[in-house]
XYZ file of C-alpha atoms in Angstrom:
468
model
C 214.891 184.410 -119.756
C 217.705 181.866 -120.028
C 215.283 178.906 -119.950
C 213.243 180.306 -122.815
C 216.344 180.963 -124.944
C 217.576 177.438 -124.388
C 214.254 175.910 -125.370
C 213.932 178.106 -128.462
C 217.455 177.275 -129.667
C 216.882 173.586 -129.113
C 213.701 173.748 -131.159
C 215.424 175.529 -134.027
C 218.213 172.971 -134.116
C 215.734 170.130 -133.999
C 213.782 171.527 -136.947
C 216.960 172.236 -138.877
C 218.286 168.717 -138.572
C 214.848 167.201 -139.179
C 214.241 169.268 -142.351
C 215.475 167.904 -145.666
C 218.315 169.767 -147.443
C 217.627 172.763 -149.560
C 214.204 173.652 -148.205
C 211.745 175.751 -150.209
C 210.872 179.380 -149.400
C 207.409 178.340 -148.292
C 208.879 175.884 -145.822
C 211.027 178.558 -144.247
C 208.089 180.861 -143.858
C 206.146 178.123 -142.167
C 209.002 177.453 -139.749
C 209.271 181.093 -138.934
C 205.566 181.235 -138.269
C 205.722 178.187 -135.963
C 208.642 179.686 -134.027
C 206.686 182.862 -133.621
C 203.701 180.959 -132.262
C 205.927 178.916 -129.984
C 207.544 182.056 -128.596
C 204.176 183.603 -128.011
C 202.889 180.534 -126.166
C 205.914 180.390 -123.882
C 205.579 184.086 -123.089
C 201.930 183.591 -122.184
C 202.708 180.540 -120.046
C 205.588 182.375 -118.384
C 203.354 185.305 -117.516
C 200.773 182.900 -116.121
C 203.411 181.211 -113.935
C 204.684 184.575 -112.696
C 201.137 185.617 -111.770
C 200.537 182.356 -109.862
C 203.801 182.836 -108.006
C 202.868 186.398 -107.060
C 199.430 185.326 -105.795
C 200.935 182.486 -103.751
C 203.422 184.825 -102.089
C 200.605 187.284 -101.223
C 198.528 184.530 -99.571
C 201.534 183.294 -97.652
C 202.150 186.786 -96.248
C 198.514 187.146 -95.138
C 198.198 183.632 -93.585
C 199.671 184.232 -89.989
C 197.111 186.958 -89.180
C 194.211 185.008 -90.563
C 195.213 181.806 -88.807
C 196.085 183.393 -85.433
C 194.727 181.202 -82.550
C 192.012 182.683 -80.313
C 193.211 184.289 -77.070
C 193.204 182.007 -73.980
C 190.153 182.021 -71.773
C 190.653 184.411 -68.896
C 188.648 182.174 -66.568
C 191.164 179.358 -66.631
C 194.731 180.677 -66.668
C 197.278 177.912 -66.589
C 199.411 177.746 -63.424
C 202.753 179.484 -63.689
C 205.600 177.014 -63.840
C 207.965 176.931 -60.888
C 210.921 179.205 -61.361
C 214.196 177.781 -60.023
C 215.592 181.310 -59.620
C 212.579 182.532 -57.648
C 212.610 179.430 -55.420
C 216.286 179.933 -54.702
C 215.643 183.536 -53.634
C 212.775 182.526 -51.317
C 214.952 179.851 -49.779
C 217.114 182.630 -48.322
C 214.218 184.700 -46.988
C 214.008 184.401 -43.172
C 210.810 183.832 -41.255
C 209.690 187.179 -39.782
C 207.011 187.745 -37.172
C 205.914 190.666 -35.039
C 204.306 190.635 -31.600
C 202.145 193.601 -30.624
C 201.215 194.140 -26.981
C 199.482 196.792 -24.979
C 198.057 197.169 -21.482
C 195.581 199.262 -19.606
C 196.788 199.369 -15.988
C 195.067 200.524 -12.824
C 197.067 200.270 -9.587
C 196.478 201.499 -6.061
C 200.173 202.399 -5.658
C 202.406 204.331 -8.013
C 204.309 201.841 -10.231
C 207.299 204.206 -10.176
C 207.767 203.420 -6.461
C 207.632 199.634 -6.838
C 210.128 197.724 -4.652
C 210.478 194.190 -3.365
C 211.284 194.841 0.283
C 213.948 192.668 1.874
C 215.839 192.054 -1.403
C 218.584 193.987 -3.186
C 216.993 195.785 -6.167
C 217.892 194.142 -9.455
C 217.637 197.263 -11.585
C 215.608 195.325 -14.135
C 212.141 196.080 -15.520
C 210.310 194.325 -12.699
C 207.640 196.852 -11.745
C 204.055 197.025 -12.998
C 203.394 198.886 -16.246
C 202.565 202.604 -16.012
C 199.017 203.538 -15.135
C 196.357 204.067 -17.817
C 196.909 203.012 -21.425
C 200.359 202.002 -22.556
C 202.309 199.843 -24.920
C 203.936 196.640 -23.825
C 207.029 195.171 -25.401
C 206.658 194.776 -29.149
C 208.874 191.966 -30.376
C 210.377 191.501 -33.826
C 211.394 187.880 -34.391
C 213.561 186.785 -37.330
C 214.722 183.193 -37.770
C 216.177 181.167 -40.638
C 218.489 178.326 -41.465
C 221.922 179.678 -42.352
C 223.221 176.579 -44.121
C 223.015 172.821 -43.526
C 224.975 173.256 -40.300
C 223.530 176.350 -38.549
C 220.353 178.292 -37.965
C 220.116 181.808 -36.584
C 217.589 183.946 -34.751
C 217.032 187.508 -33.632
C 214.461 188.751 -31.115
C 214.409 192.524 -30.806
C 212.169 194.273 -28.297
C 210.728 197.734 -28.749
C 210.092 199.039 -25.258
C 207.255 201.423 -24.387
C 209.778 204.247 -23.859
C 210.973 203.944 -27.470
C 214.108 201.924 -26.771
C 215.310 199.059 -28.937
C 216.793 196.118 -27.057
C 218.312 192.909 -28.362
C 216.630 190.175 -26.393
C 218.214 187.339 -28.338
C 220.674 187.168 -31.247
C 222.178 183.721 -31.658
C 223.341 180.953 -33.934
C 222.579 177.308 -33.251
C 223.978 174.135 -34.741
C 221.634 171.749 -36.527
C 223.771 168.750 -37.359
C 226.079 167.921 -34.465
C 226.177 164.176 -33.816
C 225.035 162.195 -30.776
C 222.284 164.640 -29.717
C 224.518 167.661 -29.056
C 223.454 171.236 -29.836
C 225.670 174.314 -29.548
C 224.264 177.818 -29.312
C 226.245 181.052 -29.259
C 225.536 184.766 -29.027
C 222.875 186.245 -26.740
C 220.074 183.958 -25.640
C 217.691 183.262 -22.784
C 219.397 180.913 -20.375
C 218.155 177.351 -20.027
C 217.932 177.568 -16.234
C 214.506 177.033 -14.673
C 211.332 176.541 -16.677
C 209.851 179.941 -17.540
C 213.169 181.645 -18.229
C 213.354 180.361 -21.811
C 209.770 181.412 -22.602
C 209.325 184.802 -24.233
C 207.215 187.330 -22.389
C 204.304 187.277 -24.854
C 203.855 183.520 -24.210
C 203.633 183.786 -20.422
C 200.405 182.690 -18.774
C 200.221 185.940 -16.796
C 200.970 189.542 -17.661
C 204.107 189.703 -15.499
C 206.853 187.412 -14.189
C 206.726 185.556 -10.873
C 208.201 187.468 -7.931
C 211.077 184.977 -7.611
C 212.216 185.787 -11.153
C 212.039 189.503 -10.385
C 213.954 189.241 -7.090
C 216.686 186.773 -8.061
C 217.108 187.202 -11.849
C 215.840 190.704 -12.580
C 212.848 189.274 -14.481
C 214.737 186.728 -16.621
C 218.340 185.726 -17.185
C 220.130 186.386 -20.489
C 223.538 185.025 -21.399
C 226.078 186.534 -23.752
C 228.124 183.418 -24.337
C 227.762 179.807 -25.440
C 225.442 176.972 -24.485
C 225.961 173.263 -25.044
C 223.001 170.880 -24.727
C 222.882 167.126 -24.897
C 219.644 165.241 -25.487
C 219.933 161.620 -24.418
C 218.727 158.990 -26.933
C 216.224 157.534 -24.471
C 212.461 157.124 -24.404
C 212.381 159.366 -21.336
C 213.090 163.014 -22.134
C 216.531 163.648 -20.622
C 218.432 166.853 -21.341
C 221.631 168.281 -19.893
C 223.055 171.736 -20.554
C 225.973 173.970 -19.657
C 226.507 177.666 -20.338
C 229.469 180.018 -20.183
C 228.803 183.748 -20.324
C 230.216 187.161 -19.574
C 228.090 187.487 -16.408
C 226.846 190.981 -17.218
C 223.213 190.272 -16.305
C 221.806 190.487 -12.758
C 222.723 189.103 -10.236
C 226.100 189.788 -11.862
C 227.197 192.933 -13.630
C 229.675 194.091 -16.238
C 233.088 193.663 -14.617
C 235.214 194.280 -17.748
C 237.160 191.113 -17.088
C 238.720 188.507 -19.320
C 237.543 184.939 -19.265
C 234.233 183.524 -18.098
C 231.988 185.715 -15.950
C 229.129 183.290 -15.311
C 228.476 179.571 -15.397
C 225.131 177.809 -15.588
C 224.274 174.128 -15.419
C 220.859 172.523 -15.833
C 219.195 169.166 -16.294
C 215.619 168.402 -17.349
C 213.701 165.170 -17.601
C 210.125 164.432 -18.560
C 207.697 162.071 -20.159
C 204.079 161.036 -20.604
C 201.649 159.410 -18.191
C 199.137 157.596 -20.344
C 197.593 159.505 -23.211
C 196.344 162.516 -21.250
C 199.221 163.588 -18.999
C 202.736 164.920 -19.632
C 205.308 166.243 -17.195
C 208.736 167.814 -16.948
C 211.010 168.479 -13.967
C 214.453 169.964 -13.650
C 217.203 171.478 -11.589
C 219.512 174.408 -12.399
C 222.522 176.166 -10.958
C 223.870 179.638 -11.763
C 227.119 181.117 -10.535
C 228.201 184.664 -11.313
C 229.862 187.662 -9.727
C 229.643 191.407 -9.280
C 232.020 194.319 -8.995
C 230.553 197.542 -7.617
C 227.006 196.563 -8.516
C 225.079 199.610 -7.279
C 221.545 200.477 -6.252
C 219.940 203.590 -4.751
C 218.379 203.600 -1.299
C 217.445 205.975 1.511
C 219.371 206.175 4.752
C 217.826 206.594 8.200
C 217.566 210.378 7.659
C 215.722 210.008 4.376
C 218.658 211.087 2.216
C 219.333 209.260 -1.034
C 222.455 207.122 -0.980
C 224.094 204.730 -3.395
C 225.246 201.372 -2.095
C 227.301 198.775 -3.907
C 228.082 195.061 -3.717
C 231.182 193.242 -4.934
C 231.299 189.502 -4.557
C 229.874 186.166 -5.634
C 226.250 185.186 -6.297
C 224.787 181.724 -6.667
C 221.245 180.709 -7.554
C 219.642 177.252 -7.481
C 216.314 176.533 -9.197
C 214.037 173.487 -9.017
C 211.171 173.489 -11.509
C 208.272 171.294 -12.498
C 205.312 171.376 -14.860
C 202.396 168.986 -15.309
C 199.993 169.157 -18.252
C 196.682 167.443 -18.872
C 194.678 167.182 -22.080
C 191.971 164.538 -22.646
C 193.488 161.873 -24.913
C 196.200 164.352 -25.853
C 193.738 166.734 -27.495
C 194.243 170.177 -25.949
C 192.002 172.123 -28.313
C 188.879 171.948 -26.145
C 190.034 171.453 -22.561
C 193.457 171.334 -20.942
C 195.129 172.115 -17.655
C 198.648 173.211 -16.763
C 200.223 173.192 -13.301
C 203.593 174.917 -13.000
C 205.912 175.803 -10.127
C 209.509 176.752 -9.361
C 211.566 177.099 -6.208
C 214.567 179.472 -5.982
C 217.387 179.762 -3.479
C 219.980 182.516 -3.729
C 223.175 183.305 -1.850
C 225.396 186.392 -2.036
C 228.757 186.757 -0.320
C 231.084 189.728 -0.683
C 231.868 193.333 0.233
C 229.053 195.773 0.831
C 229.700 199.540 0.628
C 227.360 202.188 2.031
C 227.019 205.627 0.425
C 229.641 205.272 -2.300
C 229.077 208.890 -3.318
C 230.121 210.210 0.105
C 232.237 208.958 2.989
C 231.868 205.318 1.986
C 231.856 202.591 4.591
C 232.555 198.973 3.600
C 232.070 195.649 5.332
C 230.781 192.213 4.365
C 227.324 191.126 3.171
C 226.048 187.564 3.377
C 222.551 186.643 2.249
C 220.663 183.397 1.969
C 217.161 183.910 0.579
C 214.494 181.882 -1.186
C 211.219 182.152 -3.041
C 208.718 180.110 -4.987
C 205.544 180.292 -6.954
C 202.844 177.891 -8.114
C 200.252 178.520 -10.777
C 197.473 176.664 -12.523
C 195.825 177.550 -15.835
C 192.662 175.788 -17.020
C 191.122 175.998 -20.470
C 187.524 175.051 -19.773
C 186.246 175.567 -23.313
C 187.753 176.570 -26.664
C 189.159 180.124 -26.582
C 188.654 180.634 -22.827
C 191.200 180.118 -20.029
C 191.325 181.008 -16.365
C 194.353 180.956 -14.078
C 195.586 181.518 -10.553
C 199.127 182.127 -9.245
C 200.562 182.424 -5.756
C 204.008 183.995 -5.135
C 206.035 183.969 -1.934
C 209.524 185.216 -1.071
C 211.445 184.557 2.113
C 213.900 187.235 3.156
C 215.870 184.613 5.054
C 219.288 185.645 6.274
C 220.632 189.101 5.432
C 223.842 189.529 7.402
C 225.196 193.103 7.044
C 228.618 193.684 8.583
C 228.077 197.436 9.024
C 224.964 196.680 11.098
C 226.582 193.884 13.079
C 229.474 196.172 13.998
C 227.108 198.938 15.112
C 228.399 201.440 12.549
C 224.927 201.661 11.019
C 221.447 200.350 11.719
C 219.021 198.381 9.590
C 217.069 201.628 9.171
C 219.913 202.788 6.905
C 219.006 199.964 4.500
C 215.226 200.188 3.980
C 215.477 198.136 0.765
C 216.620 195.223 2.953
C 213.848 195.641 5.536
C 212.420 192.685 7.398
C 209.657 191.586 5.031
C 208.450 188.437 3.285
C 206.634 189.491 0.101
C 203.610 187.594 -1.203
C 201.244 188.055 -4.129
C 198.050 186.450 -5.368
C 197.017 186.752 -8.999
C 193.954 185.671 -10.979
C 193.312 186.042 -14.680
C 190.799 185.226 -17.405
C 191.674 185.065 -21.086
C 189.816 185.111 -24.356
C 191.680 183.890 -27.430
C 189.738 184.705 -30.619
C 192.370 182.727 -32.537
C 195.844 181.353 -32.029
C 197.160 184.771 -33.132
C 195.191 186.972 -30.716
C 194.737 187.102 -26.951
C 192.892 189.410 -24.576
C 193.621 189.005 -20.856
C 192.090 190.533 -17.727
C 194.262 190.118 -14.631
C 193.992 191.124 -10.999
C 196.821 190.961 -8.431
C 196.935 191.626 -4.711
C 200.625 192.462 -4.469
C 202.354 192.683 -1.075
C 205.879 193.021 -2.415
C 206.609 196.174 -0.416
C 206.276 197.024 3.235
C 203.238 199.104 3.952
C 200.196 197.562 2.352
C 198.702 195.839 -0.654
C 198.988 197.132 -4.179
C 195.755 196.217 -5.969
C 196.603 195.889 -9.648
C 194.223 195.459 -12.587
C 195.597 194.864 -16.064
C 193.732 194.564 -19.349
C 196.185 193.250 -21.902
C 196.105 192.435 -25.598
C 198.631 190.339 -27.537
C 198.608 189.971 -31.323
C 200.954 187.899 -33.436
C 201.669 188.839 -37.054
C 203.445 186.514 -39.430
C 204.738 182.976 -39.020
C 205.667 182.027 -35.500
C 207.269 178.830 -34.288
C 205.726 176.587 -31.684
C 206.357 177.500 -28.075
C 208.262 175.286 -25.680
C 206.611 172.548 -23.643
């Protein structure tokens, strides 16, 4: 109690100096009594102050619980603030989509025996799907911007026989000046019109016969592609490609340098508000070394023949689209066609597994198709396609010399394949499609293959817009 002692001492001194000298005994007793009362009062006041302090501290300790705010209403949670870290992570997530396809097929001829008579087999997946129920190609598509200068994409195909194939895996520039774009890796070549369109976006279940005969279904490049888009009101695009030439009509030659070269040019525009068009021309040059295929000789024995030489393909394409006032959601029409010419020149070997015979082979062949697809009401489309191939000139040195006969090359028989196809589609949404297709296929010598396909296509996840 230092404060109390100080006050008491001060009071004693004050009384001492204020009291006259030589005080009486009664005065001293009175002073003692007053000091005693004063001490008692201070003790009582001090106890009262200590009690008030204790009570105040107790209330302060109990106040947070008593004054706690009510919990927020569950019906109106505030929106979570944007997290810079989370946004940065999402910025690096690629766009992923999955295409599911399946087909029920009914054919009058065994799909395993499919050939295009009069043309060297490409070895590609050009035949009809197997009979009965079966899966089509399921495609996994991953795309994203890499940085401000590049974007990348991967299209992987899961085949019905449980194989995984890389259809496309490429990078592409996004900021080259003056309308230039560079693409590298594996990609669908820019030649023709349909070649750059993925299979699930085709207007029919299968590819035109010309694509099957001259490109093995479609042409892929492992290489680089440079495009230039002219800064004009008219769509004007030029492109050049350099590749390894491993795809049909070439093959893997294990050579240094460039194995294939492709050039193409496209132009297009609008006609009023309802019509749009595009036309183009393309050129492909590649080569082969011991590109083989199996055939039967005149005795019916299986033989393996090979070609080594140069192949060139020219393509002229055109497409015309109509949509009333540019609105294609209700009605629209699409007319599409392409013309192919192919030439091969090189050495042709017969029966490479036995006593091989070699001489020259020169071919000059052509083919074309035209198709129209009409959406007559929302969700419903109908279409028709006509295919024709011309065997043209097939000059075989071994036949010209009399060493063999044309019967030893049944794959190159005198035949001009044709095919007519009709289809009807129902599209419940932009992510689903069901297609019924019928084809009268005369690709092979010996009759018509009547083909009926019931196909479904479903798209999962974000998917970019298809090409014009």
